[in-house]
XYZ file of C-alpha atoms in Angstrom:
688
model
C 117.847 93.751 136.469
C 116.964 96.256 133.714
C 119.494 96.566 130.903
C 120.504 100.101 131.951
C 121.634 98.833 135.395
C 124.940 97.025 135.525
C 123.920 93.952 137.565
C 122.861 91.623 134.806
C 124.817 88.383 134.800
C 124.655 85.208 136.845
C 125.536 85.343 140.539
C 127.492 82.590 142.302
C 126.240 80.861 145.481
C 127.352 77.852 147.488
C 125.024 74.946 148.297
C 125.553 72.202 150.842
C 123.117 69.893 149.048
C 123.145 68.649 145.455
C 121.056 70.869 143.160
C 119.861 70.591 139.558
C 119.685 73.339 136.911
C 116.162 74.784 136.883
C 115.527 74.339 140.600
C 114.048 77.280 142.493
C 115.964 78.467 145.554
C 115.938 81.366 147.970
C 119.234 83.283 148.210
C 120.530 86.298 150.132
C 121.187 89.443 148.051
C 122.269 92.433 150.097
C 119.932 92.586 153.107
C 117.107 90.669 151.414
C 116.260 87.042 150.801
C 115.126 86.596 147.174
C 113.833 83.905 144.822
C 116.413 82.601 142.354
C 116.663 80.003 139.604
C 119.670 77.650 139.525
C 121.023 78.237 136.021
C 124.136 76.091 135.996
C 126.148 73.980 138.424
C 129.906 74.172 138.822
C 131.602 71.295 140.705
C 134.570 73.555 141.502
C 134.405 76.745 143.560
C 134.417 79.954 141.455
C 137.607 81.973 141.310
C 136.303 84.477 143.865
C 137.323 85.277 147.456
C 135.556 82.814 149.827
C 133.880 85.626 151.805
C 132.130 86.926 148.678
C 130.291 83.649 147.902
C 127.237 83.230 150.139
C 125.184 80.119 150.889
C 121.811 79.285 149.351
C 119.194 79.975 152.078
C 116.698 77.265 151.125
C 115.640 75.010 148.242
C 112.092 74.696 146.880
C 112.366 70.901 147.116
C 108.770 70.034 146.268
C 108.712 71.867 142.941
C 110.076 70.009 139.889
C 112.955 71.925 138.223
C 112.198 74.235 135.294
C 113.034 72.342 132.093
C 116.054 72.864 129.839
C 113.711 74.069 127.076
C 112.160 76.707 129.379
C 115.608 77.966 130.363
C 116.707 78.076 126.722
C 113.599 80.089 125.842
C 114.376 82.605 128.611
C 118.073 82.760 127.670
C 117.268 83.370 123.989
C 114.696 86.066 124.895
C 117.176 87.884 127.127
C 119.906 87.821 124.463
C 117.705 88.673 121.481
C 115.726 91.452 123.176
C 118.818 92.857 124.930
C 117.733 92.380 128.542
C 119.400 90.718 131.497
C 118.778 87.016 132.087
C 117.498 87.474 135.650
C 114.975 90.126 134.623
C 113.385 87.890 131.974
C 113.515 84.703 134.099
C 111.929 86.225 137.198
C 109.295 88.252 135.317
C 108.246 84.971 133.654
C 107.418 83.423 137.051
C 104.172 84.245 138.925
C 104.758 87.225 141.285
C 103.409 85.342 144.341
C 106.051 82.660 143.933
C 108.710 85.237 144.836
C 107.232 85.755 148.307
C 106.694 82.121 149.357
C 109.043 80.173 151.614
C 109.714 76.539 150.720
C 107.323 75.480 153.554
C 104.498 77.706 152.276
C 105.026 76.380 148.750
C 104.919 72.768 149.986
C 101.520 73.495 151.627
C 100.246 75.039 148.373
C 101.322 72.034 146.336
C 99.514 69.645 148.703
C 96.279 71.544 148.076
C 96.726 71.401 144.279
C 94.403 68.959 142.612
C 96.778 66.388 141.113
C 94.580 64.751 138.480
C 92.770 67.132 136.147
C 89.904 65.394 134.429
C 89.847 65.687 130.654
C 86.412 65.141 129.172
C 86.058 65.838 125.486
C 82.685 66.852 124.071
C 82.442 66.204 120.335
C 82.485 69.344 118.176
C 80.295 70.225 115.184
C 80.763 68.595 111.775
C 83.667 70.147 109.885
C 83.482 71.951 106.549
C 85.625 70.539 103.695
C 88.070 73.473 104.161
C 88.441 72.808 107.897
C 89.027 69.086 107.274
C 91.641 69.840 104.595
C 93.525 72.186 106.949
C 93.570 69.601 109.762
C 94.860 66.951 107.327
C 97.658 69.298 106.203
C 98.578 69.899 109.850
C 98.674 66.139 110.495
C 101.047 65.626 107.563
C 103.226 68.748 107.895
C 105.663 69.976 110.512
C 104.946 73.716 110.458
C 105.056 76.401 111.640
C 101.676 76.944 109.965
C 99.993 80.219 109.034
C 96.221 79.688 108.901
C 94.832 82.412 106.636
C 91.074 82.187 107.041
C 88.411 84.809 106.450
C 86.372 86.060 109.425
C 83.661 83.523 110.230
C 85.483 80.668 108.428
C 85.656 78.607 111.655
C 89.318 79.004 112.645
C 88.540 78.430 116.359
C 86.970 75.052 115.586
C 90.166 74.074 113.745
C 92.272 74.822 116.877
C 89.896 72.851 119.085
C 89.901 69.840 116.756
C 93.722 69.995 116.454
C 93.980 70.026 120.271
C 91.462 67.173 120.552
C 93.461 64.994 118.128
C 96.727 65.770 119.905
C 95.367 65.052 123.404
C 93.837 61.791 122.157
C 97.170 60.508 120.816
C 99.353 61.589 123.783
C 97.996 61.194 127.357
C 100.474 63.795 128.707
C 100.425 66.383 125.904
C 99.711 70.050 126.677
C 98.451 72.829 124.399
C 98.879 76.607 124.658
C 96.270 78.903 123.079
C 97.199 82.591 122.943
C 94.843 85.517 122.361
C 95.924 89.151 122.012
C 93.771 90.778 124.700
C 92.162 89.939 128.048
C 88.678 90.864 126.874
C 88.819 88.017 124.310
C 89.811 85.449 126.963
C 86.456 84.910 128.811
C 84.417 83.935 125.740
C 87.114 81.585 124.417
C 87.656 80.196 127.930
C 83.961 79.311 128.119
C 84.109 77.518 124.780
C 87.320 75.591 125.580
C 86.054 74.580 129.044
C 82.736 73.390 127.577
C 84.716 71.249 125.157
C 87.438 69.782 127.399
C 86.111 70.204 130.952
C 86.787 73.017 133.433
C 89.462 71.017 135.273
C 91.710 70.611 132.227
C 91.947 74.327 131.355
C 93.770 77.184 133.110
C 94.005 80.839 132.087
C 96.939 83.236 132.370
C 96.566 86.986 131.949
C 97.211 90.209 133.854
C 93.567 90.553 134.951
C 93.892 87.591 137.337
C 94.697 87.858 141.047
C 98.229 86.812 142.139
C 96.746 83.706 143.835
C 94.913 82.670 140.622
C 98.061 83.192 138.565
C 100.138 81.067 140.930
C 97.548 78.280 140.982
C 97.340 78.167 137.182
C 101.123 78.296 136.778
C 101.664 75.422 139.245
C 99.040 73.298 137.452
C 100.719 73.908 134.071
C 104.234 73.340 135.469
C 103.210 70.006 137.031
C 101.553 68.934 133.760
C 98.087 68.704 135.402
C 96.629 71.516 133.249
C 96.343 70.153 129.728
C 95.381 73.440 128.068
C 96.687 76.905 128.957
C 94.789 79.876 127.562
C 96.369 83.284 127.889
C 97.641 86.614 126.620
C 101.273 87.315 125.643
C 102.646 86.545 129.160
C 101.526 82.908 128.710
C 104.348 82.282 126.215
C 106.642 81.869 129.262
C 104.317 79.420 131.066
C 106.245 76.355 132.219
C 104.651 73.505 130.216
C 106.928 70.441 130.197
C 104.735 68.417 127.776
C 103.881 71.214 125.317
C 102.937 69.795 121.907
C 100.853 72.539 120.232
C 100.915 76.357 120.335
C 98.087 78.376 118.763
C 98.520 82.146 118.288
C 95.075 83.540 117.455
C 94.873 86.923 115.634
C 98.643 86.621 115.186
C 98.856 90.058 113.499
C 97.746 91.890 116.636
C 100.276 94.449 118.003
C 99.265 93.442 121.576
C 101.571 90.410 121.266
C 104.516 92.840 121.530
C 105.351 93.781 125.125
C 105.776 97.560 125.494
C 107.645 97.775 128.815
C 110.650 96.016 130.293
C 111.766 93.146 128.076
C 110.061 94.140 124.816
C 109.512 90.654 123.463
C 107.140 89.531 120.726
C 105.104 86.591 122.073
C 104.214 85.548 118.513
C 107.865 85.324 117.443
C 108.803 83.529 120.679
C 105.979 81.033 120.023
C 107.701 80.005 116.775
C 111.060 79.715 118.578
C 109.523 77.755 121.472
C 107.826 75.352 119.055
C 111.254 74.526 117.626
C 112.746 74.064 121.116
C 110.038 71.699 122.372
C 109.255 70.034 119.051
C 105.701 71.397 119.275
C 103.478 72.331 116.344
C 102.848 76.075 115.981
C 99.705 77.447 114.357
C 99.504 81.207 113.713
C 96.061 82.321 112.574
C 94.488 85.491 111.217
C 92.128 86.869 108.583
C 94.718 89.644 108.066
C 98.146 88.161 108.851
C 101.078 90.412 109.720
C 103.181 91.145 106.638
C 106.087 89.378 108.387
C 104.133 86.103 108.670
C 102.676 86.497 105.169
C 106.196 86.971 103.778
C 107.523 83.970 105.774
C 104.728 81.777 104.352
C 105.213 82.748 100.702
C 105.146 79.745 98.353
C 108.338 78.775 96.495
C 108.764 80.352 93.045
C 111.533 80.419 90.493
C 114.525 82.089 92.094
C 112.921 82.043 95.578
C 112.898 78.982 97.841
C 109.798 80.330 99.610
C 109.189 81.049 103.278
C 109.767 79.077 106.482
C 106.048 78.709 107.272
C 103.406 76.584 105.585
C 100.347 78.572 104.507
C 96.907 76.994 105.116
C 93.829 78.529 103.463
C 90.183 78.794 104.590
C 88.608 81.472 102.370
C 84.891 80.666 102.912
C 82.558 81.543 105.760
C 80.915 78.602 107.561
C 77.459 77.691 106.255
C 76.076 79.887 103.502
C 77.392 83.056 105.092
C 78.702 85.785 102.778
C 81.149 88.548 103.652
C 79.517 91.985 103.995
C 79.266 94.296 101.013
C 81.683 97.244 101.402
C 80.298 100.718 100.620
C 82.559 103.772 100.421
C 81.146 107.231 101.137
C 83.101 110.140 99.590
C 83.117 112.710 102.418
C 84.297 115.418 99.959
C 80.704 115.448 98.670
C 79.125 115.818 102.130
C 78.352 119.121 103.868
C 81.502 120.617 105.462
C 82.151 119.299 109.006
C 79.541 116.531 108.655
C 80.264 113.717 111.104
C 77.949 111.130 109.577
C 76.824 111.166 105.946
C 73.098 111.389 105.228
C 73.258 108.005 103.444
C 74.786 106.285 106.489
C 72.233 107.805 108.897
C 69.405 106.622 106.614
C 70.927 103.110 106.443
C 71.236 102.934 110.267
C 67.616 104.081 110.651
C 66.409 101.414 108.222
C 68.290 98.649 110.087
C 67.022 99.729 113.520
C 63.430 99.854 112.271
C 63.856 96.254 111.032
C 65.137 95.154 114.462
C 68.776 94.726 113.351
C 71.900 96.044 115.108
C 74.552 98.485 113.855
C 78.117 99.161 114.994
C 80.087 102.405 114.536
C 83.848 102.445 114.920
C 85.774 105.616 115.834
C 89.261 105.218 117.183
C 89.221 108.140 119.552
C 87.637 108.083 122.986
C 86.413 111.116 124.911
C 84.049 113.840 123.703
C 86.562 115.833 121.664
C 90.339 115.657 121.272
C 90.894 119.357 122.069
C 89.240 122.391 123.650
C 90.097 125.579 121.768
C 89.708 129.351 122.153
C 88.970 131.063 118.824
C 90.046 134.499 120.193
C 93.652 133.813 121.260
C 94.314 130.317 119.856
C 94.687 128.585 123.280
C 94.331 124.785 123.148
C 93.955 122.291 126.027
C 97.579 121.118 126.020
C 98.941 118.923 128.815
C 101.637 120.767 130.737
C 103.540 117.508 131.364
C 103.314 115.898 127.881
C 103.591 116.996 124.260
C 99.935 116.090 123.767
C 96.519 117.694 124.140
C 94.237 116.841 127.026
C 90.988 115.325 125.814
C 87.634 116.873 126.702
C 85.308 114.392 128.480
C 81.859 115.959 128.606
C 80.270 113.332 130.851
C 82.219 114.518 133.918
C 83.330 117.936 132.530
C 87.036 117.104 132.705
C 90.138 117.551 130.576
C 92.138 114.329 130.712
C 95.596 113.473 129.389
C 95.522 109.930 127.991
C 99.323 109.675 128.414
C 100.151 110.793 131.969
C 96.623 110.768 133.431
C 96.523 114.470 134.460
C 92.833 115.317 134.985
C 91.373 118.780 135.684
C 87.952 120.396 135.614
C 87.095 122.183 132.365
C 87.842 125.924 132.831
C 84.817 128.277 132.728
C 86.748 130.605 130.427
C 89.959 130.598 128.397
C 92.914 130.494 130.854
C 94.922 132.784 128.503
C 92.508 135.595 127.552
C 89.353 135.052 129.636
C 87.069 134.467 126.641
C 84.061 132.470 127.890
C 83.426 130.941 124.462
C 85.803 127.958 124.394
C 84.701 125.122 122.121
C 85.616 121.519 121.355
C 87.444 120.676 118.099
C 87.300 117.187 116.568
C 85.209 114.286 117.777
C 85.517 111.318 120.109
C 83.230 108.360 120.824
C 81.379 110.239 123.578
C 80.360 113.022 121.152
C 79.486 110.522 118.421
C 77.166 108.727 120.863
C 75.444 112.040 121.714
C 75.235 113.091 118.042
C 73.657 109.750 117.065
C 71.120 110.161 119.852
C 70.016 113.479 118.291
C 69.949 112.146 114.700
C 67.967 109.022 115.632
C 65.698 110.581 118.300
C 62.583 110.030 116.140
C 63.461 106.434 115.169
C 61.433 103.597 116.673
C 62.247 99.905 116.944
C 59.774 97.257 115.635
C 58.092 97.128 119.072
C 57.523 100.914 119.044
C 60.177 101.738 121.670
C 62.899 104.368 121.042
C 66.333 103.432 119.685
C 68.939 102.325 122.263
C 72.552 103.473 121.784
C 75.520 102.183 123.817
C 79.210 103.112 123.903
C 82.106 100.737 124.647
C 85.583 102.228 125.072
C 88.301 102.480 127.735
C 86.198 105.039 129.668
C 82.992 102.990 129.899
C 84.799 99.747 130.793
C 86.985 100.973 133.674
C 84.994 99.190 136.379
C 85.616 95.472 136.889
C 83.037 93.430 134.993
C 81.749 96.473 133.045
C 82.906 95.173 129.662
C 81.321 91.747 130.186
C 77.933 93.227 131.159
C 77.999 95.677 128.198
C 78.854 92.913 125.720
C 76.067 90.774 127.206
C 73.596 93.621 126.461
C 74.730 93.693 122.817
C 74.431 89.900 122.510
C 70.944 89.850 124.057
C 69.664 92.526 121.663
C 69.191 95.260 124.296
C 71.376 97.589 122.188
C 70.479 98.779 118.674
C 73.512 100.916 117.840
C 76.925 100.238 119.366
C 79.579 102.993 119.252
C 83.155 102.263 120.228
C 86.883 102.171 119.658
C 88.858 99.237 118.249
C 88.057 97.114 121.319
C 84.626 96.346 119.776
C 86.108 95.263 116.430
C 88.068 92.247 117.614
C 86.908 88.669 117.928
C 83.354 89.233 119.224
C 80.684 86.963 117.783
C 77.779 89.439 117.544
C 75.007 87.482 115.799
C 72.589 90.360 115.121
C 74.866 93.066 113.707
C 74.213 93.655 109.995
C 75.845 97.061 109.468
C 79.326 98.177 110.546
C 80.670 101.669 109.787
C 84.158 103.184 110.080
C 83.567 106.874 110.795
C 86.971 108.500 110.279
C 89.709 106.051 109.249
C 91.804 108.367 107.041
C 94.462 109.476 109.546
C 96.305 106.125 109.282
C 96.686 106.450 105.490
C 99.330 109.174 105.791
C 100.990 108.338 109.116
C 104.746 108.609 109.703
C 104.611 104.990 110.965
C 105.036 102.667 107.958
C 102.920 99.995 109.716
C 99.847 102.269 110.061
C 98.163 101.155 106.768
C 98.676 97.477 107.716
C 97.023 98.112 111.093
C 94.153 100.050 109.530
C 93.448 97.322 106.966
C 93.477 94.666 109.705
C 91.135 96.748 111.893
C 88.653 97.402 109.054
C 88.660 93.748 107.975
C 88.136 92.719 111.622
C 85.304 95.238 111.975
C 83.693 94.062 108.711
C 83.861 90.533 110.112
C 81.478 91.536 112.929
C 78.666 92.053 110.355
C 76.439 89.282 109.053
C 77.823 86.492 111.240
C 74.339 84.954 111.196
C 74.149 83.238 107.782
C 70.470 84.212 107.375
C 71.386 87.918 107.424
C 74.810 87.824 105.778
C 73.483 88.510 102.249
C 72.193 91.937 103.317
C 75.062 92.855 105.678
C 77.214 95.920 104.920
C 80.465 97.621 105.898
C 80.421 101.405 105.379
C 83.642 103.427 105.163
C 83.466 107.234 105.314
C 86.610 108.624 103.679
C 88.037 111.646 101.873
C 90.164 109.225 99.767
C 87.662 106.684 98.378
C 89.942 105.528 95.510
C 92.916 104.709 97.790
C 94.361 101.225 97.072
C 93.674 100.154 100.673
C 89.925 100.788 100.312
C 89.911 99.133 96.849
C 91.353 95.941 98.418
C 88.925 96.208 101.361
C 85.958 96.415 98.957
C 87.006 93.078 97.428
C 87.915 91.583 100.870
C 91.232 90.954 99.135
C 94.000 90.715 101.740
C 96.520 89.111 99.293
C 96.191 92.146 96.946
C 96.702 94.574 99.844
C 99.698 92.558 101.117
C 101.303 92.384 97.653
C 100.991 96.171 97.290
C 102.398 96.882 100.783
C 105.257 94.374 100.410
C 106.266 95.916 97.073
C 106.435 99.365 98.750
C 108.372 97.987 101.746
C 110.818 96.112 99.490
C 111.475 99.289 97.487
C 112.099 101.235 100.726
C 114.116 98.426 102.379
C 111.706 98.217 105.332
C 110.696 95.131 107.407
C 110.089 92.282 106.724
C 112.837 92.779 104.098
C 115.123 94.349 106.707
C 115.429 94.188 110.516
C 115.240 97.108 112.940
C 115.980 98.091 116.514
C 115.230 101.349 118.307
C 117.398 102.817 121.027
C 115.461 105.225 123.233
C 116.764 107.641 125.835
C 114.667 109.393 128.497
C 116.120 112.554 130.033
C 115.300 115.844 131.772
C 115.816 117.713 128.488
C 115.527 116.780 124.805
C 119.131 117.930 124.247
C 120.429 115.533 126.947
C 118.461 112.593 125.499
C 119.727 113.192 121.954
C 123.298 113.911 123.140
C 123.559 110.473 124.800
C 122.302 108.676 121.678
C 124.544 110.600 119.282
C 127.592 110.159 121.550
C 126.892 106.392 121.698
C 126.594 106.287 117.887
C 129.883 108.118 117.302
C 131.786 106.089 119.932
C 130.357 102.813 118.608
C 131.242 103.509 114.971
C 134.746 104.703 115.926
C 135.427 101.596 118.065
C 134.087 99.132 115.458
C 135.924 100.804 112.540
C 139.232 100.649 114.425
C 139.096 96.823 114.695
C 139.416 94.771 111.484
C 137.180 92.021 112.942
C 134.228 94.373 113.462
C 134.763 97.028 110.768
C 132.304 95.333 108.381
C 129.463 95.759 110.923
C 129.553 99.523 110.289
C 128.838 98.809 106.598
C 126.131 96.213 107.301
C 124.099 98.177 109.868
C 122.747 101.696 109.299
C 122.643 103.762 112.501
C 120.619 106.933 112.005
C 121.079 110.171 114.002
C 118.911 110.722 117.097
C 115.511 112.407 116.698
C 112.725 113.301 119.163
C 110.027 110.618 119.542
C 106.676 111.474 117.955
C 105.271 111.770 121.485
C 108.253 113.798 122.633
C 107.385 114.503 126.264
C 105.395 112.309 128.671
C 104.982 113.125 132.384
C 107.757 115.777 132.174
C 110.262 113.309 130.721
C 111.783 114.122 127.315
C 112.221 111.175 124.952
C 114.492 110.715 121.924
C 115.153 107.710 119.717
C 117.787 106.368 117.319
C 117.029 103.771 114.645
C 119.334 100.873 113.702
C 118.521 98.948 110.530
C 120.116 96.052 108.629
C 119.121 93.463 106.019
C 121.107 90.959 108.149
C 119.553 89.997 111.497
C 122.807 88.556 112.909
C 124.759 91.723 112.041
C 122.122 93.830 113.838
C 122.328 91.591 116.930
C 126.151 91.864 116.999
C 125.893 95.650 116.664
C 123.455 95.794 119.599
C 125.793 93.664 121.721
C 128.634 96.142 121.125
C 126.263 99.074 121.655
C 125.398 97.747 125.127
C 128.960 98.180 126.374
C 129.313 101.587 124.720
C 126.133 102.872 126.408
C 127.415 102.003 129.903
C 130.717 103.677 129.048
C 129.130 106.872 127.630
C 126.426 107.126 130.294
C 129.042 107.349 133.074
C 130.503 110.550 131.552
C 129.588 113.704 133.519
C 128.007 115.475 130.491
C 125.267 112.809 130.368
C 124.103 113.331 133.959
C 120.636 114.439 132.831
C 119.794 111.030 131.321
C 117.259 109.037 133.366
C 117.300 105.729 131.463
C 117.831 104.122 128.089
C 116.261 101.061 126.517
C 116.523 98.960 123.381
C 113.466 97.794 121.428
C 114.291 94.987 118.961
C 111.800 94.539 116.076
C 109.829 97.633 117.219
C 106.144 97.762 116.299
C 105.903 101.554 116.285
C 108.469 104.105 115.169
């Protein structure tokens, strides 16, 4: 159950047959028959009236019990992320499992292929850096942070580590995690080619319920030797797990944003400890948390808990792209693309090379605006503007989905001259088409421009076919949002440009610069992946702040310098990873009601803790700030407020949250808080 409901603990049932912890059963709850997990066994009847304890309906006899380690992982996740045990346990199981009777499950298991053939194809020869990293992994215990530049061959290191592990243990299983679904197919192809299709299963939200169940059963039985998946795969039942790889470990997608708001990366480290499995986190731009945890020991500092592994060079003779900064203060006012960048794109296209332009805003323009009366295309249900999409003449809210036709005139004053302000990928694509209309490719044909963003990839299979066009050279200039910057191995791209990255430099979210640096380094890594062209490859950054420290570090491809600068600022401000945070959010019919609940909980909590000598010190150890509206204050007619809790001591913060839980139920039941819809806790939030 969700944390804001009050059914959260274990329920007691009676069984006529002997059961084991971890077994799946079907039990009556109210009028329904539901799937349950046996969590613990009591030989004596609970101290409850006999009529209130019901019998287990049936037992999933043919399925081996879920292991102790799996149950510990779920229990820890529920406690740490402040959710109920049942909610985490059942959301970790494939949805289709909940609907099967024990007979249907038995039939499924009979169909499952018991032996999964493992056939290893030898990989390419390793570079000295790759060999050194694998040797360090063989000697060390981990967790390891593999800090390797883009194109340094990190994927080959994972595959070789898996190969060595599978060769030494005939039962061993490996889990490879990627941040997003669109990165799964290309890695899946590579892993299957290496270890055989039978040995590999995938787990992500794009799969059908039947596919998810089949993959889960294969992993649970130990038949699948390698599981490849997104964040949900961290809860896959893998009894013989010996290695966990978290690729692009810095990516915010590893943090779940609904329900139990767990971090799959952090749980990977915890799970590795539980199952005595090696954990390898990898990135060209590690999260500052992982970088801090892998710091080497110095005088007065024992160092971090992780072991840092380094692979600074690109494979072969490949060089990292040269970074060019364009000072947009010197360009004509309202210029979208500088004259230098347009000339550079033209030159590349005429040579038969590909270019990529990154703009993190989809749609044609963020806002439609009336110059006469000041009207803007606001969403009536959210505190956000609806985005103008020219292709189908609609105004669309990217938060609640409200879509309407573009009005012929201003709805406020009737002025027919309403115009777009700002730019999105759709407008950039159109603008490029005009600027490059006269440009011809080496074969004399006109330039071909394509756009990849959430709008062009809605249809199933659309992303795959668009990426295939880029790979085959059918596209000369690719325009898109951050989804084109991550993980793709485009061999012909020699120029990458960030069109308008400045907004993240001065964001209210302290993690925004870290995300921007990671995105720009990722994007730069798409250029010059073919060693023959790497010497001439370039990354262009159009900015109004060319001397900013972030762009200085980017120019040198110097992540350690950027990280040192950011960590110094965070240490001075007492921000993570130096401290630990949790956010309490309330959703209500009005902003006043949302804030009133949070502030009442804060006052009640501090009063209760201060009155007891055993808990009084918690008030001094944990800062609880007053409630404020969320930056996106209203979504789909629901008002949202938040309250930040912060402490240098993780245990103190956890204790405070445990006490807060009880206080929230107590305060919520008071009549003055009737307008509150729900509340939720986000531990280690990724956005504030």
